[in-house]
Coordinates of C-alpha atoms and ligand atoms in Angstrom, one line a residue:
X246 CA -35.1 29.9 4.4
X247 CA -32.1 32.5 4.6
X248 CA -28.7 31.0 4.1
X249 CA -25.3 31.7 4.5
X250 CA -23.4 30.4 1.7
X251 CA -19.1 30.8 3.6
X252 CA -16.8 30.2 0.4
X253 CA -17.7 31.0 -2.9
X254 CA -15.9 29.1 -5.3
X255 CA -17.0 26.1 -7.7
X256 CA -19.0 24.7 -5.0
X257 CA -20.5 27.7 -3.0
X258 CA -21.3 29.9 -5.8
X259 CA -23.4 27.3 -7.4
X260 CA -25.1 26.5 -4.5
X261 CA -26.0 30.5 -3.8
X262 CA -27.5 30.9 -7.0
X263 CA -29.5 27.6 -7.2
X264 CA -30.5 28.1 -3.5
X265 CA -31.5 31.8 -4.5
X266 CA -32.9 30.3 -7.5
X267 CA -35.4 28.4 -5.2
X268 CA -36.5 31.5 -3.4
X269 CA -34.6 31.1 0.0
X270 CA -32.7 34.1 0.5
X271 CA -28.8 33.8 0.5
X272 CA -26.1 35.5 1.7
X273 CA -22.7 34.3 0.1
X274 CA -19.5 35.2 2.2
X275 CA -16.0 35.0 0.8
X276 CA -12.4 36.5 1.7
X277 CA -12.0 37.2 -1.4
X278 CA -12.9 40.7 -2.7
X279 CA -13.2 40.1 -6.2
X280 CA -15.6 36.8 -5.6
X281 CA -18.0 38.6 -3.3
X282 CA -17.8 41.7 -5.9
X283 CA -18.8 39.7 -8.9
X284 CA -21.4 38.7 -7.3
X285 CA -22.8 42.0 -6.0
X286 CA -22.6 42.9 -9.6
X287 CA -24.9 40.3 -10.4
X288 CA -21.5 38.5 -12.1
X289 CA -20.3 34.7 -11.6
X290 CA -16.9 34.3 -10.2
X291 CA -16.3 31.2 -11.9
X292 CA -16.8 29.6 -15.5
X293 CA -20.1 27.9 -15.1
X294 CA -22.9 27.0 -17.7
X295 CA -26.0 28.5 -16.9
X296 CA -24.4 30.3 -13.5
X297 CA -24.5 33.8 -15.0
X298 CA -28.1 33.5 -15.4
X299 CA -29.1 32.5 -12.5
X300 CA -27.0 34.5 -10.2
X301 CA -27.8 37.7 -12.4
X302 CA -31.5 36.7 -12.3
X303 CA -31.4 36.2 -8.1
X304 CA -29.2 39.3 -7.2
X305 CA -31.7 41.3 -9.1
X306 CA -34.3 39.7 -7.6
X307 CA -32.5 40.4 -4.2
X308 CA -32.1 37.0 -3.5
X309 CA -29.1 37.1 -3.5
X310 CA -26.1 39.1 -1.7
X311 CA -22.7 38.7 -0.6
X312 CA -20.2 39.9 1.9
X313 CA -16.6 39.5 2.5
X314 CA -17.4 39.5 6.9
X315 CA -18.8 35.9 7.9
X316 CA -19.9 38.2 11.2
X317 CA -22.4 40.3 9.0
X318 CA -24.4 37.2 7.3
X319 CA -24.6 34.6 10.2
X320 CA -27.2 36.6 12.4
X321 CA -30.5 35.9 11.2
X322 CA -29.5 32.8 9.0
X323 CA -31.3 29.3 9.5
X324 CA -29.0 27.3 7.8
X325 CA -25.1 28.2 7.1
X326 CA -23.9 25.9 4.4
X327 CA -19.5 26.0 4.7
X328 CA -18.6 25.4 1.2
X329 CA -14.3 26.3 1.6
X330 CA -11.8 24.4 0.2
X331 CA -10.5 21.3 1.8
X332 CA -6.8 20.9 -0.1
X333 CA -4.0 18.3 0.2
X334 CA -1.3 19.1 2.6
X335 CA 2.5 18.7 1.6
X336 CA 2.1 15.1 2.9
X337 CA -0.9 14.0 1.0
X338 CA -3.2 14.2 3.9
X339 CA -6.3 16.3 4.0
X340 CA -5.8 19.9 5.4
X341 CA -8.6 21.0 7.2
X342 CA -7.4 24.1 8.2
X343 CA -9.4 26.7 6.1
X344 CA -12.6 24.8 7.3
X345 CA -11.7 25.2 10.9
X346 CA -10.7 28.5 10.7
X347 CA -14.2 29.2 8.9
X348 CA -15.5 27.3 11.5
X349 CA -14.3 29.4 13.9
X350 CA -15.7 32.7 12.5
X351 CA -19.2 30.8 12.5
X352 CA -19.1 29.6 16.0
X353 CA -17.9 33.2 17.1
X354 CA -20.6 34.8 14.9
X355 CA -23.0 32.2 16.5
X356 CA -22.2 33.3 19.8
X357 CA -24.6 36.3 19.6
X358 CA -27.7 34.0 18.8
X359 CA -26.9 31.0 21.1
X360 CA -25.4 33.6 24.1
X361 CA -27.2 35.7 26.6
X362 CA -29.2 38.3 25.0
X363 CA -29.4 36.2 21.6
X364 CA -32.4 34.9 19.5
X365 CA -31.9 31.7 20.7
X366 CA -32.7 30.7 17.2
X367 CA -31.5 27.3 16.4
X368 CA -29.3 28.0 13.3
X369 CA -28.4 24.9 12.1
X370 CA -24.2 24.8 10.4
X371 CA -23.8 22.2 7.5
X372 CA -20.1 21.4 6.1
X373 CA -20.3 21.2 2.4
X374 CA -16.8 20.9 1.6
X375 CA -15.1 17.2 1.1
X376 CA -13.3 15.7 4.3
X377 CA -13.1 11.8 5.7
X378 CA -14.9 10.4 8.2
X379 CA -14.8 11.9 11.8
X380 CA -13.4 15.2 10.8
X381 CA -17.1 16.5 11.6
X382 CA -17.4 15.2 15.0
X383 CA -14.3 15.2 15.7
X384 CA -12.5 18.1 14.5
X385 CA -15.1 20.7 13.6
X386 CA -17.9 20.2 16.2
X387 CA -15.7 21.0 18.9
X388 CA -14.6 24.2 17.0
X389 CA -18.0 25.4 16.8
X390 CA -19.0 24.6 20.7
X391 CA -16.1 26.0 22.0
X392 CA -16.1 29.6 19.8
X393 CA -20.4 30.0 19.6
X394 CA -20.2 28.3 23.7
X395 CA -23.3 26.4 22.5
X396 CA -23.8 22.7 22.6
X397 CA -24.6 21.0 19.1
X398 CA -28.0 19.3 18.8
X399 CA -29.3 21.3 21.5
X400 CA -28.5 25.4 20.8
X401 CA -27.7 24.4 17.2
X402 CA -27.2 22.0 14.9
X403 CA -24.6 20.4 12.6
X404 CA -24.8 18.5 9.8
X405 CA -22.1 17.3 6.9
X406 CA -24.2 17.3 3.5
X407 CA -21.8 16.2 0.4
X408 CA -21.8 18.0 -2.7
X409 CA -21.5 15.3 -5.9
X410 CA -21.7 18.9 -8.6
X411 CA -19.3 18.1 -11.8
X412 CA -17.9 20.7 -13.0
X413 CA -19.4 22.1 -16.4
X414 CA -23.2 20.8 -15.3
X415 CA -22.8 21.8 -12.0
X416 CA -26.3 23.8 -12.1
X417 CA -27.5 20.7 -14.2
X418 CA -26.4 18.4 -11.4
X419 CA -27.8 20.9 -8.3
X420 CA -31.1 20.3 -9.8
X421 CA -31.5 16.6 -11.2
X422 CA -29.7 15.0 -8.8
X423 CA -30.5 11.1 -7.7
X424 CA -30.2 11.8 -4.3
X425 CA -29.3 14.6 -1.8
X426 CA -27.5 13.1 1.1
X427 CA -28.3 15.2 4.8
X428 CA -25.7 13.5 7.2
X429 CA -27.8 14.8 10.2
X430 CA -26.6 15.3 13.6
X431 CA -29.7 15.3 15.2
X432 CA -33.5 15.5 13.9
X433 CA -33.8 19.4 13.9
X434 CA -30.7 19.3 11.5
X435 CA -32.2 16.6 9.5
X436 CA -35.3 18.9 9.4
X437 CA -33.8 22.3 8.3
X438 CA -31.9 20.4 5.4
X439 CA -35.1 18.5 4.1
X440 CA -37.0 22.3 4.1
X441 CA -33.9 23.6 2.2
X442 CA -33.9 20.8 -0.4
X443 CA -37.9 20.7 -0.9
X444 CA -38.5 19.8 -4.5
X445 CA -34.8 19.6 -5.1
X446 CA -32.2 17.2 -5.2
X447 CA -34.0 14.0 -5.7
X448 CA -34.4 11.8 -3.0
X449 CA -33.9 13.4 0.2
X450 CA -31.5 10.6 2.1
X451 CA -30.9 11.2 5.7
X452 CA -27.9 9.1 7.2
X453 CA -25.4 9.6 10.0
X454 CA -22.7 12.3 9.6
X455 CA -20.1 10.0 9.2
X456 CA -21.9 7.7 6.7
X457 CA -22.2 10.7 4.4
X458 CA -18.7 12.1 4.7
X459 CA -17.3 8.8 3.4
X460 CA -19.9 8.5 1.1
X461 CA -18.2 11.4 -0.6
X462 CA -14.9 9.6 -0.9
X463 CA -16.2 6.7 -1.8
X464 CA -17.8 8.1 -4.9
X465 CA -15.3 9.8 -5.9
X466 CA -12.9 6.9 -5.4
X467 CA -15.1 4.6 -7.9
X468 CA -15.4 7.6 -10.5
X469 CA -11.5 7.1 -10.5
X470 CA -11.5 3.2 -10.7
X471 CA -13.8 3.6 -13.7
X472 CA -11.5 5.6 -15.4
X473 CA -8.8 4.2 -15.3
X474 CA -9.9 0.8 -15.6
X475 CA -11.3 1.8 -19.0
X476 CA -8.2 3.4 -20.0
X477 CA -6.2 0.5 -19.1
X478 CA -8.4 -1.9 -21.2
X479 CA -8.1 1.0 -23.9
X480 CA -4.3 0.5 -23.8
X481 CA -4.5 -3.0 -23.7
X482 CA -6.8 -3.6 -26.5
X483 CA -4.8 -1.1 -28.5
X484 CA -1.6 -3.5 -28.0
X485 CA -4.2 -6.4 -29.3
X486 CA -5.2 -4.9 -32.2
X487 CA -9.2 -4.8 -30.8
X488 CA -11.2 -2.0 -30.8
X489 CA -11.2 -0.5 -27.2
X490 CA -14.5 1.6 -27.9
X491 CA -16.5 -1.6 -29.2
X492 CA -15.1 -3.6 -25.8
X493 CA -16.4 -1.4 -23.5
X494 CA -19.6 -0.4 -25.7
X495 CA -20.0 -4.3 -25.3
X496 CA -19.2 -4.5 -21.7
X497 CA -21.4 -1.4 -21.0
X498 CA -24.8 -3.0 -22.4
X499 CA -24.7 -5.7 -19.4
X500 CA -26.8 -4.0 -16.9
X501 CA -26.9 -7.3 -15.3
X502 CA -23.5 -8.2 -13.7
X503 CA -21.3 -5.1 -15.3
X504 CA -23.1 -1.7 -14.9
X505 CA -25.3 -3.3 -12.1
X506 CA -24.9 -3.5 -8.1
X507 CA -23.6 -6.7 -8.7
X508 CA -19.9 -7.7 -6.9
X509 CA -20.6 -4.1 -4.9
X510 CA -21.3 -5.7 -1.2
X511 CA -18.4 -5.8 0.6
X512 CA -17.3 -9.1 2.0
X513 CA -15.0 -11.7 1.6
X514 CA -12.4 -12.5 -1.6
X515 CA -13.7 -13.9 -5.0
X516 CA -12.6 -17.2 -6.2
X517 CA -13.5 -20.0 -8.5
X518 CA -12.3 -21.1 -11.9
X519 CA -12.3 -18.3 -13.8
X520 CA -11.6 -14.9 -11.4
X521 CA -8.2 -15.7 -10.5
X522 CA -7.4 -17.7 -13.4
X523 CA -8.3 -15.1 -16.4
X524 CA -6.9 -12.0 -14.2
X525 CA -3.6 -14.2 -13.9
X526 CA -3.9 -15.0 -17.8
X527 CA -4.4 -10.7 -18.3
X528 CA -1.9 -9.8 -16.3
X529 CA 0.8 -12.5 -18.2
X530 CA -0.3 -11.4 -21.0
X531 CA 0.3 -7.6 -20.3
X532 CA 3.8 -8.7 -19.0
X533 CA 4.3 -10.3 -22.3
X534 CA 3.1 -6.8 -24.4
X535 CA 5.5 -4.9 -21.8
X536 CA 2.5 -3.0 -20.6
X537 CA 2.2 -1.1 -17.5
X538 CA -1.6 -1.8 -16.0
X539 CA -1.6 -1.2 -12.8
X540 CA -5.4 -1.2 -11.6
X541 CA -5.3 -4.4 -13.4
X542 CA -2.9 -6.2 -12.1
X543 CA -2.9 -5.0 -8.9
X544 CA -6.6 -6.9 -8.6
X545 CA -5.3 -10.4 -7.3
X546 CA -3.2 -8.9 -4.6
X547 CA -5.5 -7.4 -3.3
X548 CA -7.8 -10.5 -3.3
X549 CA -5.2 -12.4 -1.4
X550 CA -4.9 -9.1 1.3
X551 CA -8.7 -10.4 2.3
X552 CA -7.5 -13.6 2.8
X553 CA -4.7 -12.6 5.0
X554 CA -7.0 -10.6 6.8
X555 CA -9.7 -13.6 7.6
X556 CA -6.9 -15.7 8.9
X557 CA -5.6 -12.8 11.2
X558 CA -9.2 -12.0 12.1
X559 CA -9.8 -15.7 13.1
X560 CA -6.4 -16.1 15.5
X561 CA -7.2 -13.1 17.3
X562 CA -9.7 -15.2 19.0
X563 CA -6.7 -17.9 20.7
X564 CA -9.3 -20.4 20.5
X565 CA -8.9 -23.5 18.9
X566 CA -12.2 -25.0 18.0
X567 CA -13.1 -23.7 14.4
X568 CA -16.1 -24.3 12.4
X569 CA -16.2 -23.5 8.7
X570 CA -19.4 -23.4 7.2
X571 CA -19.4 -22.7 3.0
X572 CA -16.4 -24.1 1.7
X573 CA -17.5 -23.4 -1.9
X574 CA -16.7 -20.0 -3.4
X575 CA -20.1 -19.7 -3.8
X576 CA -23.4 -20.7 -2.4
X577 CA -24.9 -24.0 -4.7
X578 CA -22.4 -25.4 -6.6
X579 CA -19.4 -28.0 -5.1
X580 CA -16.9 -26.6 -7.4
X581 CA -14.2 -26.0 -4.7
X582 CA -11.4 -24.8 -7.7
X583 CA -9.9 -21.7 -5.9
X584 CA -12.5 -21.2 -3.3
X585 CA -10.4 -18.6 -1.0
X586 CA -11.5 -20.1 1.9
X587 CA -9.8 -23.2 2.0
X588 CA -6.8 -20.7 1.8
X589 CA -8.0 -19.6 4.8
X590 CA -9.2 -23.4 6.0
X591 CA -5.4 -24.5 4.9
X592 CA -3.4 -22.2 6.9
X593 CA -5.4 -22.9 10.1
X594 CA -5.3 -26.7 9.6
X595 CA -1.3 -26.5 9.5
X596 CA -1.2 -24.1 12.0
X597 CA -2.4 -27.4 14.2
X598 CA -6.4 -25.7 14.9
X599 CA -9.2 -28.5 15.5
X600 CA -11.4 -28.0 12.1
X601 CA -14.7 -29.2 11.2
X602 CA -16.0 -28.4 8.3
X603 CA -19.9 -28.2 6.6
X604 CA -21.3 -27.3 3.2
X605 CA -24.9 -28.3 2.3
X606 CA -23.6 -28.6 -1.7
X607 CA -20.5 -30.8 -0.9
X608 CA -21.4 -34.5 -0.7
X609 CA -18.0 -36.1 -0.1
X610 CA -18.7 -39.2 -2.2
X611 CA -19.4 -37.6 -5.1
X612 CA -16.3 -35.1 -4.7
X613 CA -14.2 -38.1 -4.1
X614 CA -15.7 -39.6 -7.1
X615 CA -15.1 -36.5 -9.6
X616 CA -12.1 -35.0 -7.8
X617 CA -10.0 -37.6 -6.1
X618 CA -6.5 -36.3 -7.2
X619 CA -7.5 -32.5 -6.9
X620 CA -8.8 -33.5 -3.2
X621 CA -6.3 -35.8 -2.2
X622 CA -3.0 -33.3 -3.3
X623 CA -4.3 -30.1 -2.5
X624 CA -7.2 -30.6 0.6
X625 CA -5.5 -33.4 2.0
X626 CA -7.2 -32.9 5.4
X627 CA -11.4 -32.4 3.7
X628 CA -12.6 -36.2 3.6
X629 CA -11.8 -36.7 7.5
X630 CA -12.7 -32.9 8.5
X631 CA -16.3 -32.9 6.6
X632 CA -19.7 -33.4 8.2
X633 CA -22.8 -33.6 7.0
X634 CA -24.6 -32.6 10.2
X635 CA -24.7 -28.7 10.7
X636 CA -25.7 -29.0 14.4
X637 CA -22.7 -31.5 15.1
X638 CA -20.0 -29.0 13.1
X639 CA -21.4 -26.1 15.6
X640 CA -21.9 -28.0 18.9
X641 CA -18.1 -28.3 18.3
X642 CA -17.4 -25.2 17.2
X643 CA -15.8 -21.7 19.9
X644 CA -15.3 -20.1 16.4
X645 CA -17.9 -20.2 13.5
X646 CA -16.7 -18.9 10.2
X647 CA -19.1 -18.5 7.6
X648 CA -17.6 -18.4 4.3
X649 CA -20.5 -18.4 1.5
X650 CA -24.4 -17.5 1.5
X651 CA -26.0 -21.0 1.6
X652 CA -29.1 -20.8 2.4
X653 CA -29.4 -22.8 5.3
X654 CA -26.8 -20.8 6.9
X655 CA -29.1 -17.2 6.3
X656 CA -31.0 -18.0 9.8
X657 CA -28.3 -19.3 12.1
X658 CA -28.5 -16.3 14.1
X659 CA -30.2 -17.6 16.9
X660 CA -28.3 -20.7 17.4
X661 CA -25.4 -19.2 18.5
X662 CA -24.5 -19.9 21.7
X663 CA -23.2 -17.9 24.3
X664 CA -19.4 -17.7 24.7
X665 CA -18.9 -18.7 20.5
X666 CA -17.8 -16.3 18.1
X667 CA -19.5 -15.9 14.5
X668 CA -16.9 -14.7 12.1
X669 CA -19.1 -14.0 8.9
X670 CA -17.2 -13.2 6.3
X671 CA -19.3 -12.7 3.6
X672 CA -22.6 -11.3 5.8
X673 CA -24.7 -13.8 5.6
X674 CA -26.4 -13.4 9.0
X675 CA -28.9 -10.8 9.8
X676 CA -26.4 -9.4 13.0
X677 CA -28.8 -8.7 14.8
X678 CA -30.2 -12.1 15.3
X679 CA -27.1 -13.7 16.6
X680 CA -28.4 -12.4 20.3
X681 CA -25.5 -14.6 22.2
X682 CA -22.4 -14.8 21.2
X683 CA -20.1 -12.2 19.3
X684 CA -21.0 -10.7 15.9
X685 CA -17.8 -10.4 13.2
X686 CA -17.2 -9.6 10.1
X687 CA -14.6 -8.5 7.8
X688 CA -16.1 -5.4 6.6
X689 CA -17.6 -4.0 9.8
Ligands
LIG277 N1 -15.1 21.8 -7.3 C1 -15.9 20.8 -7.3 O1 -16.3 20.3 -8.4 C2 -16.3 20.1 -6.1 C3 -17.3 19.1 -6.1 C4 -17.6 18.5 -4.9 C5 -17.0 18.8 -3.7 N2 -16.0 19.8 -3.7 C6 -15.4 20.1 -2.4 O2 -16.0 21.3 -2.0 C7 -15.0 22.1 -1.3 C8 -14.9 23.5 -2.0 O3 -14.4 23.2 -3.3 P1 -14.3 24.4 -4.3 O4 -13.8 23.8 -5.6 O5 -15.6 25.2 -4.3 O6 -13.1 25.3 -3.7 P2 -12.6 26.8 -4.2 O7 -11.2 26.9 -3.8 O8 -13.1 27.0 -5.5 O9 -13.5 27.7 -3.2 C9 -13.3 27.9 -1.8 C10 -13.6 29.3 -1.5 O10 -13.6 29.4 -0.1 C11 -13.1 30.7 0.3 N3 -12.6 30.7 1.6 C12 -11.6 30.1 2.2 N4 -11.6 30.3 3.6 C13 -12.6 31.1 3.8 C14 -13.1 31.7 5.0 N5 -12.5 31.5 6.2 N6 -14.2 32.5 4.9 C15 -14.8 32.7 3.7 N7 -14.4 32.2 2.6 C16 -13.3 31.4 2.6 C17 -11.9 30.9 -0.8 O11 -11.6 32.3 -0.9 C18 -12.6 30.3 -2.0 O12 -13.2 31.3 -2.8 C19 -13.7 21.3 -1.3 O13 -13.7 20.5 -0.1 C20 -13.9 20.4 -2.5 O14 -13.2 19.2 -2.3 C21 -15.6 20.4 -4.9

């Protein structure tokens, strides 16, 4: 395919010379002088491993050129991948301007293929560079239509394609990627990307634009979380006298619940025995050492936020029939020890709400039998609230909140009624089979 790569640093440079690598034939464009002459020289502007090679390899080749005039590379190009820098602004917040401006300069350069008198050819304009969800559609999009006076998806298209290259294995990365996300704005975008990652890139994922621009941020936000959760557990062991390496050597080998998808669906807040309790014991224990962990002990709080949330999600309804469904933390067992919903349950009840409540685990005899005091002080209004019969708890019901994954509860879809509200915290329903009634949930 032929390309136009617009910003050559870390991110568009590599991509030039792996592209060119491939045999598609790139143009890179940059403002700067010295970039664009490095590589007409058959130089890399940056420190790279392996980048030298190939970009001296493709300019030779003729593969590869560059220009410092976005005007000169567009015409002709099937694909122009925008690879600028996306930098914070003063205030923290993401400053879009160099892509729009860039953006601009396509559009205008587009102009002579979409106008009268052009191709016609339907170039196809993919942002590269990092930016949050909507700034696509939103902010660039209309950039583009209203400088190149085309409509995107119909004279060209757009499409936001993250780039997940680390710095140091950057050409490593390009080419032994898991997957190669093409945020698509329509199919003919989805189409040009695929051709341009053939036999690249791992698997070829295509997802809505939005999807993939917050893929990026979300990535990038776990990389963080990993690091410095392991370097708070390195500071704390160090104040134990443990060996922080061993730790999270140890914690490392479970594949199972650690370095797994496990925990990684959003939903609704953990609970149980031992969350709360041994985060609680950590954090005290920190305090005690006089030791700053932030990530740590800012866990439980944000635990409670879902909480808050459920409760304010619930209200918003103003209706005063409620139906909780799961009352465990999780699905199969009747261990109700710091199940967050009956924080939620709780604040309703004494907020004066009409509550029935249903778990197929709970069997209130035997509860009574093994937790009497625990029942009686802190869910004072269970025994009278509990029933065993799912259809009566929902012919009560305007509001049906599903607080864990019992089975029973997986294909309740279709028994919602018209006029109720499902409020699924913890998405156990397939959404699309609640076909009356309206679908909620905390996450989206
Ligand atoms: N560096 C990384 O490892 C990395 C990884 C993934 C994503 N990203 C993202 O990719 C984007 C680019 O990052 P980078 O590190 O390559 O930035 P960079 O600053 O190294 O390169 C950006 C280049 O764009 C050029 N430029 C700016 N405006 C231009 C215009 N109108 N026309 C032509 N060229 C123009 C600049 O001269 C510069 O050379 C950012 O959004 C960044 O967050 C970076």
């Amino acid at each position: 395919m032929r390309v136009a790569v617009v910003g050559l640093g870390y991110v568009g440079s590599v991509c030039s010379a792996c592209l060119a690598d491939r045999g598609h034939a790139v143009v890179g464009v940059d403002t700067s002088e010295y970039k664009v002459e490095c590589i007409r020289r058959g130089a890399s502007p940056i420190v790279e491993r392996g980048l030298p090679e190939l970009i001296a390899r493709a300019v030779k080749a003729g593969t590869l050129t560059a220009t410092t005039r976005i005007a000169e590379a567009i015409p002709g190009a099937d694909v122009v991948l925008v690879c600028v820098g996306t930098p914070s602004a003063e205030d923290g917040s993401l400053d879009l301007s160099h892509v729009k401006r860039a953006c601009a300069e396509v559009g205008s350069a587009l102009r002579g293929v979409v106008g009268p008198g052009g191709s016609g050819a339907f170039v196809t304009v993919v942002m590269r560079s990092t930016m949050l969800p909507g700034s696509v559609l939103g902010e660039l999009q209309p950039v583009l239509e209203q400088t190149s006076g085309g409509r995107a998806g119909l004279q060209f298209g757009i499409a936001y394609n993250p780039e997940f290259l680390r710095e140091g294995t950057a050409v490593e990365d390009f080419f032994g990627a898991d997957y190669t996300i093409l945020g698509a704005g329509c199919d003919r975008a989805g189409a040009a990307l695929k051709q341009l990652y053939d036999g690249v890139g791992g698997e070829l994922i295509v997802t809505p634009i939005p999807t993939a621009e917050m893929l990026k941020y979300v990535n990038n936000s776990f990389h963080a979380l990993k690091v410095a959760f392991a370097n708070e557990v390195g500071r704390w062991a160090k104040r134990e006298g443990v060996d922080a390496q061993e730790v999270m050597r140890l914690m490392r080998r479970d594949t199972k619940l650690n370095l797994s998808g496990a925990y990684l669906s959003p939903g609704f807040a953990f609970g149980g025995s031992c969350l709360p309790k041994d985060l609680r014991a950590a954090s005290s224990r920190a305090r005690r050492h006089d030791l700053d962990l932030p990530v740590l002990s800012s866990i439980l709080r944000s635990n409670d936020v879902h909480v808050a949330d459920a409760i304010h999600l619930i209200e918003r309804f103003h209706r005063r029939k409620l139906a909780f469904l799961g009352l465990s933390f999780k699905a199969g067992t009747d261990d109700l020890r710091e199940s967050p919903i009956l924080r939620v349950i709780g604040a309703l009840v004494g907020k004066g709400y009409d509550v029935r409540l249903h778990d197929p685990s709970l069997d209130m005899d035997r509860v009574l039998g093994a937790n009497r005091r625990f029942v009686e002080s802190e869910l004072p209004y269970l025994p009278e609230r509990l029933r065993a019969d799912l259809d009566e708890v929902l012919a009560h019901a305007e509001v049906v909140v599903i607080g864990n994954r019992s089975a029973e509860y997986r294909s309740l879809g279709p028994r919602i009624r018209a006029g109720q509200v499902v409020v699924d915290l913890v998405a156990a329903l397939d959404r699309g089979t609640v076909r009356a009634g309206e679908y909620h949930g905390l996450a989206g």
